[in-house]
Coordinates of C-alpha atoms in Angstrom, one line a residue:
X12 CA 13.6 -2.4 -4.5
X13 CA 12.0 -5.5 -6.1
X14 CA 9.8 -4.5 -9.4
X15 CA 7.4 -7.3 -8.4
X16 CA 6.1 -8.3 -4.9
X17 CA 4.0 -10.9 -3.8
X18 CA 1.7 -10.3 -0.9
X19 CA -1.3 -12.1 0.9
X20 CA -5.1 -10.1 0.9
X21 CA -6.7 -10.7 3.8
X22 CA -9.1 -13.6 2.8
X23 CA -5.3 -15.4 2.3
X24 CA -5.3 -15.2 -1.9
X25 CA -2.0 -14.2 -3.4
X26 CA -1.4 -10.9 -4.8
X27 CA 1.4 -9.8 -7.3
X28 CA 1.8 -5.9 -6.5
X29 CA 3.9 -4.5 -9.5
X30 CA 4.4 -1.2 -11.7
X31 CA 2.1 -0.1 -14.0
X32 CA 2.6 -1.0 -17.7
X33 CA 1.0 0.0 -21.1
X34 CA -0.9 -2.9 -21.3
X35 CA -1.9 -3.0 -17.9
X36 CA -4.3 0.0 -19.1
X37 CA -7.5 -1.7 -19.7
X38 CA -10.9 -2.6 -18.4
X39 CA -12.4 -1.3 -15.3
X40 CA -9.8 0.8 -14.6
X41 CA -8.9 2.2 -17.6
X42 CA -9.9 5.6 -16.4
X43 CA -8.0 6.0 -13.3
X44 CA -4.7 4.6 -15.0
X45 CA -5.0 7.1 -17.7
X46 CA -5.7 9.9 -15.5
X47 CA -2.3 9.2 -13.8
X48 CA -0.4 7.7 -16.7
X49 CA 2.4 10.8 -16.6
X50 CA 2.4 11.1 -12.9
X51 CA 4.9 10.1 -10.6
X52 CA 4.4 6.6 -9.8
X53 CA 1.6 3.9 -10.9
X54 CA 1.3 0.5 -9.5
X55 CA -1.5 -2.1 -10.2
X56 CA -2.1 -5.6 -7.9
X57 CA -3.4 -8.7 -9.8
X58 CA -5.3 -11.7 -8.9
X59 CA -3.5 -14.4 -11.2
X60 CA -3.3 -12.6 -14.8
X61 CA -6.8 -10.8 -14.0
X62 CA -5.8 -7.0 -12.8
X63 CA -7.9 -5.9 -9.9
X64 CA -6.7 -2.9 -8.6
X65 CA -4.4 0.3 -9.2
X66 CA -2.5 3.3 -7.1
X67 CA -1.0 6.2 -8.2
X68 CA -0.1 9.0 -6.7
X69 CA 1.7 12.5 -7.5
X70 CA 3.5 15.0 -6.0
X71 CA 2.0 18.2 -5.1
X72 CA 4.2 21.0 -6.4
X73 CA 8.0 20.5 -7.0
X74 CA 10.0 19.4 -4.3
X75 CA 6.8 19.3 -2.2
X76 CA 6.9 16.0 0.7
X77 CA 3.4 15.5 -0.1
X78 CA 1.3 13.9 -2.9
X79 CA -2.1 13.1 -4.2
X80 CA -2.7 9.9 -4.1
X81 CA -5.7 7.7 -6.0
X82 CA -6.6 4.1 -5.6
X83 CA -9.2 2.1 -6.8
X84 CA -9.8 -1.9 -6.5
X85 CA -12.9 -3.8 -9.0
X86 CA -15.8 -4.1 -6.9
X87 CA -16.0 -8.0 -6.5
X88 CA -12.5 -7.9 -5.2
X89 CA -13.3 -4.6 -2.2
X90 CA -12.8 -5.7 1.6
X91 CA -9.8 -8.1 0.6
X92 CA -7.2 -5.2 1.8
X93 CA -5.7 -4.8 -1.5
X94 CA -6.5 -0.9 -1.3
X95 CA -4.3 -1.2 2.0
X96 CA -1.4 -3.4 -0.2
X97 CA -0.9 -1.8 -3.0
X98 CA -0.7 2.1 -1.1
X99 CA 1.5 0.1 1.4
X100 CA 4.1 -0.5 -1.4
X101 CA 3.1 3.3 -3.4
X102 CA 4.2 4.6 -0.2
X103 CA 7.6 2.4 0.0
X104 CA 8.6 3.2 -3.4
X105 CA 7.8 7.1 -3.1
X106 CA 9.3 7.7 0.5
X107 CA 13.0 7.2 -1.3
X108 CA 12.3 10.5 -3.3
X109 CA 11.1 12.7 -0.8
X110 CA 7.2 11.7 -0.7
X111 CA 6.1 11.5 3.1
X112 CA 2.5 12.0 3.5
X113 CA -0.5 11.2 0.9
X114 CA -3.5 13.2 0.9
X115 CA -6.9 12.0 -1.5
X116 CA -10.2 9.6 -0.6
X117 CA -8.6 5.8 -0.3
X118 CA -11.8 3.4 -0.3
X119 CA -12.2 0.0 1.0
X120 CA -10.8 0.3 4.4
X121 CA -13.1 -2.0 6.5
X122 CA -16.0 0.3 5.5
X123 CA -18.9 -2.3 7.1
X124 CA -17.2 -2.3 10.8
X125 CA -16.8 1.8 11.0
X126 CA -20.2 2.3 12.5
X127 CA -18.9 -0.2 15.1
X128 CA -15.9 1.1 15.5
X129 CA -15.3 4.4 14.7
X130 CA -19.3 5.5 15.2
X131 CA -19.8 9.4 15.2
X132 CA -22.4 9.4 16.9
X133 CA -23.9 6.6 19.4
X134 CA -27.5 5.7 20.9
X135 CA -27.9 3.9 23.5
X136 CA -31.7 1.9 23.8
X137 CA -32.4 1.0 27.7
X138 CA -30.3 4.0 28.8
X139 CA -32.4 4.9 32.4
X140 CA -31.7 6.9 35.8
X141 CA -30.7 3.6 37.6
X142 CA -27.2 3.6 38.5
X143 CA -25.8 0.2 37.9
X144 CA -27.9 -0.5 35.0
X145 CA -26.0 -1.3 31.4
X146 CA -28.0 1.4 29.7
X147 CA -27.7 3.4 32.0
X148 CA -23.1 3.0 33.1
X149 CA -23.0 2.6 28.9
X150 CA -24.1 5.8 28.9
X151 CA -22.2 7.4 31.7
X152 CA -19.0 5.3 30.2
X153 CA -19.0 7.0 26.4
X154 CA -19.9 10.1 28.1
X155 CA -16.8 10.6 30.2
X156 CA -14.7 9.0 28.3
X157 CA -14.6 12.0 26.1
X158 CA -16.7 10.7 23.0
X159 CA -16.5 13.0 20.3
X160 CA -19.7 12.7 18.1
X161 CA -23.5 12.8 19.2
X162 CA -24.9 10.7 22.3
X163 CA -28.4 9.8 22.6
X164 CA -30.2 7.5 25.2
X165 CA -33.5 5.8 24.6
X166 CA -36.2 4.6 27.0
X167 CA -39.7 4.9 28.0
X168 CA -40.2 7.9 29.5
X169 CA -37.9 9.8 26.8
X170 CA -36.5 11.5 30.3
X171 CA -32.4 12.5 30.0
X172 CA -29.5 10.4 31.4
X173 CA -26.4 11.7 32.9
X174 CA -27.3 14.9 31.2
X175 CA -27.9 13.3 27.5
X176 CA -31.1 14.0 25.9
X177 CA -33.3 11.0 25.5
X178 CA -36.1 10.5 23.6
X179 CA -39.1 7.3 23.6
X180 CA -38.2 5.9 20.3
X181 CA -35.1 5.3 18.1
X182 CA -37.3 7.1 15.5
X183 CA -37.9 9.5 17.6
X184 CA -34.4 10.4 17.3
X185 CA -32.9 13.8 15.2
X186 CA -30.3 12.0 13.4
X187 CA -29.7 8.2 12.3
X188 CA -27.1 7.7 14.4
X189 CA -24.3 4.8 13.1
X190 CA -24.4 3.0 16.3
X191 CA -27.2 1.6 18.6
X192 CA -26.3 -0.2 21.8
X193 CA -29.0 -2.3 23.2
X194 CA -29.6 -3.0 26.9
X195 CA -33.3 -4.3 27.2
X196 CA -34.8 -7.0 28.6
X197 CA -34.2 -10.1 26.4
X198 CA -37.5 -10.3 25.2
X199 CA -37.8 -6.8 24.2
X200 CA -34.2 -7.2 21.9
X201 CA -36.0 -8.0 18.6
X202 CA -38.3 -5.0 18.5
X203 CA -35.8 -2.6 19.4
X204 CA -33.6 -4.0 16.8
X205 CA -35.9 -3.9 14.1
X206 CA -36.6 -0.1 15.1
X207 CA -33.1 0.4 15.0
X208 CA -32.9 -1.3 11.2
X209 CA -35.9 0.7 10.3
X210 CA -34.7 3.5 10.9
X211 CA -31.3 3.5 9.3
X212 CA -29.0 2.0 11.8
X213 CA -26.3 0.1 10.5
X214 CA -24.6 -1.4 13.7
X215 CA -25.7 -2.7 17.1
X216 CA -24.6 -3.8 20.4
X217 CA -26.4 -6.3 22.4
X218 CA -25.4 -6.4 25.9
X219 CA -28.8 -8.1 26.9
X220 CA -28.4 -11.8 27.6
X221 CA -30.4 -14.4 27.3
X222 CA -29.5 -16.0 24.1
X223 CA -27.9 -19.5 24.9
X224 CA -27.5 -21.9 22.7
X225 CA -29.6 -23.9 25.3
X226 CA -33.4 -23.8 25.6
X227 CA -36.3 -23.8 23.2
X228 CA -36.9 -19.7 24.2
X229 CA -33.5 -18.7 23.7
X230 CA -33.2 -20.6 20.4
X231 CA -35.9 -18.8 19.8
X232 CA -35.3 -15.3 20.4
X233 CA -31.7 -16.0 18.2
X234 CA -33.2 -17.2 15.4
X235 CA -35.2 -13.6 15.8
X236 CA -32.0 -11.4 16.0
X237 CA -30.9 -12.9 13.0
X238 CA -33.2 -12.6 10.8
X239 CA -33.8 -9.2 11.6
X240 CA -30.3 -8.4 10.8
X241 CA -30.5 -10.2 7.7
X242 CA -34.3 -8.4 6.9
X243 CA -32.6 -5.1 7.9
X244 CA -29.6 -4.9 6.4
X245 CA -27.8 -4.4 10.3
X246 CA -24.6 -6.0 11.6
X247 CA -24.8 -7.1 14.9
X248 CA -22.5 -7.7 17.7
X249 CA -23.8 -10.2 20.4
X250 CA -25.9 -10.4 22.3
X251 CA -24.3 -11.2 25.7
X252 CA -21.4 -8.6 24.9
X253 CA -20.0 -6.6 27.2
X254 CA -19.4 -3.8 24.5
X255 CA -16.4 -2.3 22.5
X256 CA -13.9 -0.2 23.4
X257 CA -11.4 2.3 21.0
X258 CA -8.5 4.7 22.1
X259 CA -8.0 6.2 18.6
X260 CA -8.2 9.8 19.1
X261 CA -10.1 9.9 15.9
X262 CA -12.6 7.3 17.3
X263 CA -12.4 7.4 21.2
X264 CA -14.9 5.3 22.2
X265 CA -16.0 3.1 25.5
X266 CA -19.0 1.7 25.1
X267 CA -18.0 -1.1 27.7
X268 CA -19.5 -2.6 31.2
X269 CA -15.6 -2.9 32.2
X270 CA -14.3 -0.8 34.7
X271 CA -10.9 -1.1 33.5
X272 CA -9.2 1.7 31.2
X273 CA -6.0 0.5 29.6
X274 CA -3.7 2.8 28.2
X275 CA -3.9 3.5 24.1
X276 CA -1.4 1.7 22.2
X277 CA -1.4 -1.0 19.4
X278 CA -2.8 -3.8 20.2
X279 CA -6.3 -5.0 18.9
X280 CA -7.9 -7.3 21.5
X281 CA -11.4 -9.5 20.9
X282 CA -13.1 -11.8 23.1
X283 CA -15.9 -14.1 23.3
X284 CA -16.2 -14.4 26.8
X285 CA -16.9 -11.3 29.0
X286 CA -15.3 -12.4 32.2
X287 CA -12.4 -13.0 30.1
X288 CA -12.6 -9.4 28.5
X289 CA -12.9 -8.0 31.4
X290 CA -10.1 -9.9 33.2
X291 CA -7.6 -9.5 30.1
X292 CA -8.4 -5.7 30.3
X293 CA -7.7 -5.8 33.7
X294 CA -4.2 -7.4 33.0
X295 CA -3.6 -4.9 30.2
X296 CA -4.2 -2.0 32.7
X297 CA -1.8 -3.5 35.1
X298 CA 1.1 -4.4 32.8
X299 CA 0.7 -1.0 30.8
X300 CA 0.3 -2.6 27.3
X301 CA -1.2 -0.5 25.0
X302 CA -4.7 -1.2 23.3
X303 CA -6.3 0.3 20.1
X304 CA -9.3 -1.2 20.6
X305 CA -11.6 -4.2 22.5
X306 CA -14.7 -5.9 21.2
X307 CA -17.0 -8.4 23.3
X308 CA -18.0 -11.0 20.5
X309 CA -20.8 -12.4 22.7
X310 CA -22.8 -15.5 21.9
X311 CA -21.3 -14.5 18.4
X312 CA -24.7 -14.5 16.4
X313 CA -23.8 -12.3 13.4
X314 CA -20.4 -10.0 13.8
X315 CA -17.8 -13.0 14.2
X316 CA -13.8 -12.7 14.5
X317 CA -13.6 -13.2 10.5
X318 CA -15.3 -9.7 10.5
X319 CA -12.5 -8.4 13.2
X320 CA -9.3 -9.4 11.8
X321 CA -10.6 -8.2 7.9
X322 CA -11.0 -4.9 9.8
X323 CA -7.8 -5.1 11.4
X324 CA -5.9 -6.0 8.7
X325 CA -6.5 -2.3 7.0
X326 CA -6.7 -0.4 10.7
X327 CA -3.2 2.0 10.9
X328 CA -3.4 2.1 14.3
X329 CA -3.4 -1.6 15.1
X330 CA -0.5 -3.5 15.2
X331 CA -1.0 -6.6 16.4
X332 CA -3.8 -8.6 17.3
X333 CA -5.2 -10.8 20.2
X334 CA -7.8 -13.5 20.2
X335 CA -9.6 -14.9 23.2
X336 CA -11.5 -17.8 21.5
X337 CA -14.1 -20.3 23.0
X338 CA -15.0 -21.5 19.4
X339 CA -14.3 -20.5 15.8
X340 CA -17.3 -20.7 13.3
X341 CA -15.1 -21.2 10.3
X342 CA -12.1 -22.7 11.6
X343 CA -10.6 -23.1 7.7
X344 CA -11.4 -19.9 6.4
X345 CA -10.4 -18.3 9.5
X346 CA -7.4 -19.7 9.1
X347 CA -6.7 -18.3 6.3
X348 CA -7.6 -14.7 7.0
X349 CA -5.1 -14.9 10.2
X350 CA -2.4 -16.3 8.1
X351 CA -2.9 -13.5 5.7
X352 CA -3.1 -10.8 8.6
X353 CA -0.2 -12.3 10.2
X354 CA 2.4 -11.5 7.5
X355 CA 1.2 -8.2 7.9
X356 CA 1.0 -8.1 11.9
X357 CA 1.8 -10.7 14.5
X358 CA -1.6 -12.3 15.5
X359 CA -1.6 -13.7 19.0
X360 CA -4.6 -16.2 20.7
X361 CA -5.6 -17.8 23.4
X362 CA -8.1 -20.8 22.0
X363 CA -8.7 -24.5 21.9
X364 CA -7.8 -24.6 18.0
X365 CA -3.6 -24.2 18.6
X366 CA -3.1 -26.8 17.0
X367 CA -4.8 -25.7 14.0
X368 CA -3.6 -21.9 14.4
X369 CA -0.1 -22.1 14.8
X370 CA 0.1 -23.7 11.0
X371 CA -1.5 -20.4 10.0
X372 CA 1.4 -18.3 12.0
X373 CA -0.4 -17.3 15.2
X374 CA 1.5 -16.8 18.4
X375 CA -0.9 -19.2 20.5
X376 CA -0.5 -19.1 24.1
X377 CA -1.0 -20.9 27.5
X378 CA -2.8 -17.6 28.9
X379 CA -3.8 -14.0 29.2
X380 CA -0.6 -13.1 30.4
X381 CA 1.7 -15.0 28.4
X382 CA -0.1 -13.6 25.5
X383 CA 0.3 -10.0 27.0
X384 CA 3.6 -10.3 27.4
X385 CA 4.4 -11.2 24.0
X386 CA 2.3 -8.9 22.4
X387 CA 4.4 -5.8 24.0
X388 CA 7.3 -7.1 22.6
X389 CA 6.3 -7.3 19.4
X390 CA 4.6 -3.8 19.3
X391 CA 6.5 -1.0 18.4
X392 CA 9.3 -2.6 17.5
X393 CA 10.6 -5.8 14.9
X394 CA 10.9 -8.9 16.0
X395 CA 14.1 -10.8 16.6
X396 CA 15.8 -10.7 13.8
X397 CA 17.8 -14.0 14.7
X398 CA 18.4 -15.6 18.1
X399 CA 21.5 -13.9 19.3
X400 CA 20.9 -12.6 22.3
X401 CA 23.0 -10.3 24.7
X402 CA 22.5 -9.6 28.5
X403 CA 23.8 -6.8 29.9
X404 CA 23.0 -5.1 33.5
X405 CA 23.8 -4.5 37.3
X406 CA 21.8 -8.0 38.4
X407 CA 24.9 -10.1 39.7
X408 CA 23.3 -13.5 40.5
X409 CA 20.4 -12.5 38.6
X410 CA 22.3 -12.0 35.1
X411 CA 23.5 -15.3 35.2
X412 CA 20.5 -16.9 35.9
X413 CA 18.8 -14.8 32.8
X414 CA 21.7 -16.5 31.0
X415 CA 21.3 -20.1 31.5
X416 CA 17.2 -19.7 31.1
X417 CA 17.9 -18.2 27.6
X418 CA 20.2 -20.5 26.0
X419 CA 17.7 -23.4 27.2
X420 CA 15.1 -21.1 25.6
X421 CA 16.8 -21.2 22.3
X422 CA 18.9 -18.4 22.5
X423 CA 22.3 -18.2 21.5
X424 CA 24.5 -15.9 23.8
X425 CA 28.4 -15.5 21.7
X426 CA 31.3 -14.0 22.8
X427 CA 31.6 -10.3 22.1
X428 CA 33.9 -9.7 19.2
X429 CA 37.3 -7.9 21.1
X430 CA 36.8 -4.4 19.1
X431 CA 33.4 -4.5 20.9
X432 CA 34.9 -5.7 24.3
X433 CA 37.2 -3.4 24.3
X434 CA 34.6 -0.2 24.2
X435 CA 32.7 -2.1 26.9
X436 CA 33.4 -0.7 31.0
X437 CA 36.1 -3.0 32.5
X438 CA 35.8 -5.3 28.9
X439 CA 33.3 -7.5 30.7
X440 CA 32.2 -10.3 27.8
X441 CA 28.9 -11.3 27.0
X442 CA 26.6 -12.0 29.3
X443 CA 27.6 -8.6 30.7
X444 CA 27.0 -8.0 34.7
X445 CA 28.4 -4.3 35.5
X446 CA 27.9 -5.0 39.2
X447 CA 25.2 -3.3 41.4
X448 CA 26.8 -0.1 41.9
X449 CA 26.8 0.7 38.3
X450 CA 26.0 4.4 37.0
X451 CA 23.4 4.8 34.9
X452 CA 25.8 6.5 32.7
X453 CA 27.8 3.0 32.6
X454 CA 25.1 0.8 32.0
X455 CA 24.0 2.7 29.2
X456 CA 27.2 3.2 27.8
X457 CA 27.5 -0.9 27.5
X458 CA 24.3 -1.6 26.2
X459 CA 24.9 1.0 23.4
X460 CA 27.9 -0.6 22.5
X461 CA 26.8 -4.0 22.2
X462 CA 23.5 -2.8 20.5
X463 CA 25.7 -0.6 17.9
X464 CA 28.1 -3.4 17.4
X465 CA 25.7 -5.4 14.8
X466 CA 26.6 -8.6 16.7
X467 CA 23.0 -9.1 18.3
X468 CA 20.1 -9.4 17.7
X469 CA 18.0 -9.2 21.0
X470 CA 19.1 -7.3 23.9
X471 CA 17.9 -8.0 27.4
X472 CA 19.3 -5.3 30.2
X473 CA 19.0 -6.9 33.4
X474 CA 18.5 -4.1 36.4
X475 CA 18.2 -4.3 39.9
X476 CA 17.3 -1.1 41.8
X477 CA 18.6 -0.6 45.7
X478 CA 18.4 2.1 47.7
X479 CA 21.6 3.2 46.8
X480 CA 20.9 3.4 43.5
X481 CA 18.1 5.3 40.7
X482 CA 16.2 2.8 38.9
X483 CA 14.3 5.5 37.1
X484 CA 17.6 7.4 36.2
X485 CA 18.7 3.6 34.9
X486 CA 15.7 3.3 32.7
X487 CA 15.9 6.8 31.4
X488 CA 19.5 6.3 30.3
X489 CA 18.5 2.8 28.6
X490 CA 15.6 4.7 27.0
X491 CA 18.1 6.6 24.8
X492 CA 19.7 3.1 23.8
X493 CA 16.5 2.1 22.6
X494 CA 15.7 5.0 20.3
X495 CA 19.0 4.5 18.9
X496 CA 18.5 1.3 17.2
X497 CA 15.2 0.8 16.1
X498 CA 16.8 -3.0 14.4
X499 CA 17.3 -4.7 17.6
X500 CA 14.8 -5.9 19.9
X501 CA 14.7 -4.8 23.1
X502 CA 13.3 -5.9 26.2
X503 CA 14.4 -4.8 30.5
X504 CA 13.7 -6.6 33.5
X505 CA 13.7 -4.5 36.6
X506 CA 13.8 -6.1 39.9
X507 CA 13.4 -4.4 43.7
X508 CA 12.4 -1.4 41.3
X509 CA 9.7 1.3 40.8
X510 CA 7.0 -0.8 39.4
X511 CA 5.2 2.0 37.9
X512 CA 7.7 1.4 35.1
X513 CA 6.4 -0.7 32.4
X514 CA 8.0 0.6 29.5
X515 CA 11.3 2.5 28.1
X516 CA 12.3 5.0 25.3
X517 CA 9.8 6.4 22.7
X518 CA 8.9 3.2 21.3
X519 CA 8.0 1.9 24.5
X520 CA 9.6 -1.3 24.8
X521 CA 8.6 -3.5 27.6
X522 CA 9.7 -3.7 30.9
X523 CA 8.9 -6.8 33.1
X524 CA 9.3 -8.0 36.9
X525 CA 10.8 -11.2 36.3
X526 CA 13.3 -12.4 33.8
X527 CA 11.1 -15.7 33.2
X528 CA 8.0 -13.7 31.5
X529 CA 10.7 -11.7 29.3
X530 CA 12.5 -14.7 27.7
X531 CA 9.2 -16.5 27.2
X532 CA 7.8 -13.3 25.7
X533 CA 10.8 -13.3 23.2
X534 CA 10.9 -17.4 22.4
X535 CA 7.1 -16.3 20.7
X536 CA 8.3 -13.4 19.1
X537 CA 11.5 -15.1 17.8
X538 CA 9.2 -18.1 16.7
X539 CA 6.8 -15.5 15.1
X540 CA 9.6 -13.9 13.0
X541 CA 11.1 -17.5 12.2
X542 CA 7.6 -18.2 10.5
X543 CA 7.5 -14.5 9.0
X544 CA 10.6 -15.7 7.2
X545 CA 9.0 -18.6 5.5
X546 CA 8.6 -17.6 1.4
X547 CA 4.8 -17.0 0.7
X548 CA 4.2 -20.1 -1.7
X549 CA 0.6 -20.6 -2.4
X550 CA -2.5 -20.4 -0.6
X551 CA -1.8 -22.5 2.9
X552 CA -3.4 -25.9 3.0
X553 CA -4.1 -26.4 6.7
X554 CA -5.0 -29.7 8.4
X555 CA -8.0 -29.6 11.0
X556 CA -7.1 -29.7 14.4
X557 CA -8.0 -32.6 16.1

């Protein structure tokens, strides 16, 4: 393991991450170096010579998987993820000796969003009895969705919805809750917010609309929003969200006007547009990828996507991120921020500034689904390490085909080597078609030996079910294949098959309907890891998009 390491924070500043040294034991952080000086490991990250920040962690008992772990980062350098880098590489260097889990208080982990996004407990202002109204479904959404922490609704006559108690006032409430989502009447939005603010809250959601950019009144009412977030010290998401949406079970959260529920997984999804949200969630649900969380940016008035991907950059249980973009405030520095997170996490968008965003290492694609479709490649498991690919499956006609689109994709599809032809039923050569009358057993047995043989890099299986054959059984063979060989990426098309099966193995790699939208998928994701590859250099200097 390299002694020094060179990473990007999330602003897009280089960081040297390194071990501890005598010297290093100055300053600011004097105390929390010498309090772990003669314990197991010590690293420090530095901003140019200027040290900024320091881990260290140590074991708990001999022989004990487990260790304390402290880190602390200057003040004027918090919120750049550098808490997140340096424990990154502590826990790289410690795993090797036995250390698997950390225990302690890590600070700086995209503090300012947690009321947002991980709220414990949640008011909702506007909540009535009328079905169909946003206070009101909010409500009923965050209350059987399982919501762990305290709800509360808000309105007029202080009466209970869906069985939560209400009261007339924010300050009227028990508790300051972390979280107030705001469905009101437009005109009402200013003096509920400043309520809110007043009282203690430190996020809101404004699902009220009425705040165009068009109009002498709606200027109005946003240049009212904002100054009393800015006046009282409250982030705001909005107005014209649809809401936000988290499948943590630490944090499981819908407070979201969507009626679609996608299943939890790793993907991080934003949107400015709410028929876009809503449509992209819709997709998710269908294809099966996974989402950590969703967030409605709205008309965009405070909370922006700078906010989001700093917070993503630290969250553990995102792994890649989506952006549906209309406009970017800060087109430079955001830039910047997502060719930080990027080295860290594939980033993926959907937005007018391509041209701008790809320089920065985002995935950008033609559409929701495209961008799906990459994304599920890329979670759960690395991305191509090169671009040989092998194809192996039962689809006749269909195998070929698959062939021809992925060397005019890129691909390169080589000749087994004859050790590894040899293991493979009937010594079929690469692309490998085992005819449709192929045992699971069989199948398997090929695409394990091709995906053990270290001559591949990708492996597509090709499957078509019949009647005469067991699709399922197939993809429950093929699941064991991918837990094998975590290395290779891995990707199934199943055609004339069950089509509740979107994924395989306990990673959960992808399964598609057509071989088209799985080569496409893995051009992005080979293109992704092609730019992951490039050496860090200095800060990027990107040219505007024009």
């Amino acid at each position: 393991m390299t002694v020094t390491a060179y990473e990007l924070a999330s602003d897009g500043g280089l960081v040297t991450i390194r071990l501890a040294r005598p010297g290093d034991r100055t300053g600011p952080l004097r105390f929390t170096l010498a309090a772990h000086a003669d314990e197991h490991l010590t690293l420090v990250a530095l901003d140019g010579p200027a040290l900024i920040g320091a881990a260290a962690c140590a074991r708990l008992g001999e022989g004990s998987p487990t260790a304390e772990v402290v880190c602390h980062v200057a003040p004027h350098h918090r919120g750049r993820g550098i808490s997140t880098l340096l424990l990154d590489h502590l826990s790289a260097r410690a795993r090797p000796v036995g250390i698997t889990e950390f225990v302690g208080e890590i600070p700086d982990r995209g503090v300012e969003l947690r009321p947002l996004l991980e709220p414990r407990s949640v008011v909702v202002i506007g909540a009535g009895s009328r079905h169909g109204g946003a206070g009101h479904e909010t409500l009923r959404a965050l209350r059987d969705y399982g919501f762990a922490g305290r709800l509360y609704a808000v309105n007029p006559a202080g009466r209970p919805v869906c069985g939560i108690p209400a009261h007339r006032g924010v300050s009227d409430l028990p508790e300051i809750p972390d979280l107030a989502v705001v469905a009101v009447r437009a005109d009402l939005v200013p003096a509920a917010l400043k309520e809110a603010g007043q009282f203690g809250v430190r996020c809101a959601v404004v699902l009220s609309k009425g705040f165009g950019p068009s109009g002498p009144v709606n200027r109005q009412r946003r240049a009212e929003v904002l100054q009393i977030a800015r006046e009282q010290g409250i982030r705001v998401l909005g107005p014209s969200s649809i809401g936000v949406l988290s499948t943590a079970e630490r944090a499981r959260l819908n407070a979201c006007l969507s009626p679609e529920r996608p299943p939890a997984g790793g993907l991080a999804v934003a949107s400015q547009s709410g028929a876009v949200g809503i449509a992209l969630l819709a997709d998710a649900a269908r294809s099966g990828c996974g989402l950590s969380g969703f967030v409605s940016l709205g008309e965009v008035l405070d909370i922006d996507e700078n906010d989001l991907v700093a917070y993503w950059f630290d969250d553990p249980g995102t792994h890649a991120v989506a952006l549906c973009l209309e406009s970017i405030r800060d087109p430079g520095e955001f830039a910047r921020m997502v060719h930080a997170l990027g080295r860290r996490k594939p980033v993926l968008a959907v937005t007018r500034a391509g041209a701008l965003l790809e320089q920065a290492g985002v995935i950008c694609t033609t559409g929701i689904g495209e961008m799906l479709d990459t994304a599920r490649v890329l979670i759960g498991q690395p991305p191509p390490a090169g671009a040989r690919m092998a194809i192996v499956g039962n689809g006749g006609g269909l195998t070929a085909l698959a062939a021809d689109r992925a060397e005019a994709s890129g691909f390169t599809l080589l000749p087994l080597t004859t050790p590894t032809r040899r293991q493979v039923p009937r010594g079929r050569d690469n692309p490998i078609d085992l005819g449709i009358d192929a045992s699971p057993a069989a199948i398997a047995s090929a695409a394990e030996c091709v995906a053990n043989s270290g001559e591949v890099d990708i492996l597509l299986l090709m499957i078509v079910g019949t009647r005469a054959n067991c699709p399922i059984g197939i993809m429950t063979a093929l699941g064991s294949v991918v837990d094998n060989h975590p290395d290779v990426t891995i990707a199934a098309v199943l055609t004339g098959g069950n089509d509740g099966i979107q994924t395989f193995g306990e990673r959960g790699a992808p399964v598609y309907p057509e071989a088209e939208r799985a080569l496409r998928a893995l051009a992005y994701a080979h293109r992704y890891a092609l730019w992951r590859q490039q050496p860090l250099g200095r800060r990027p200097r990107l040219e505007a998009a024009s």
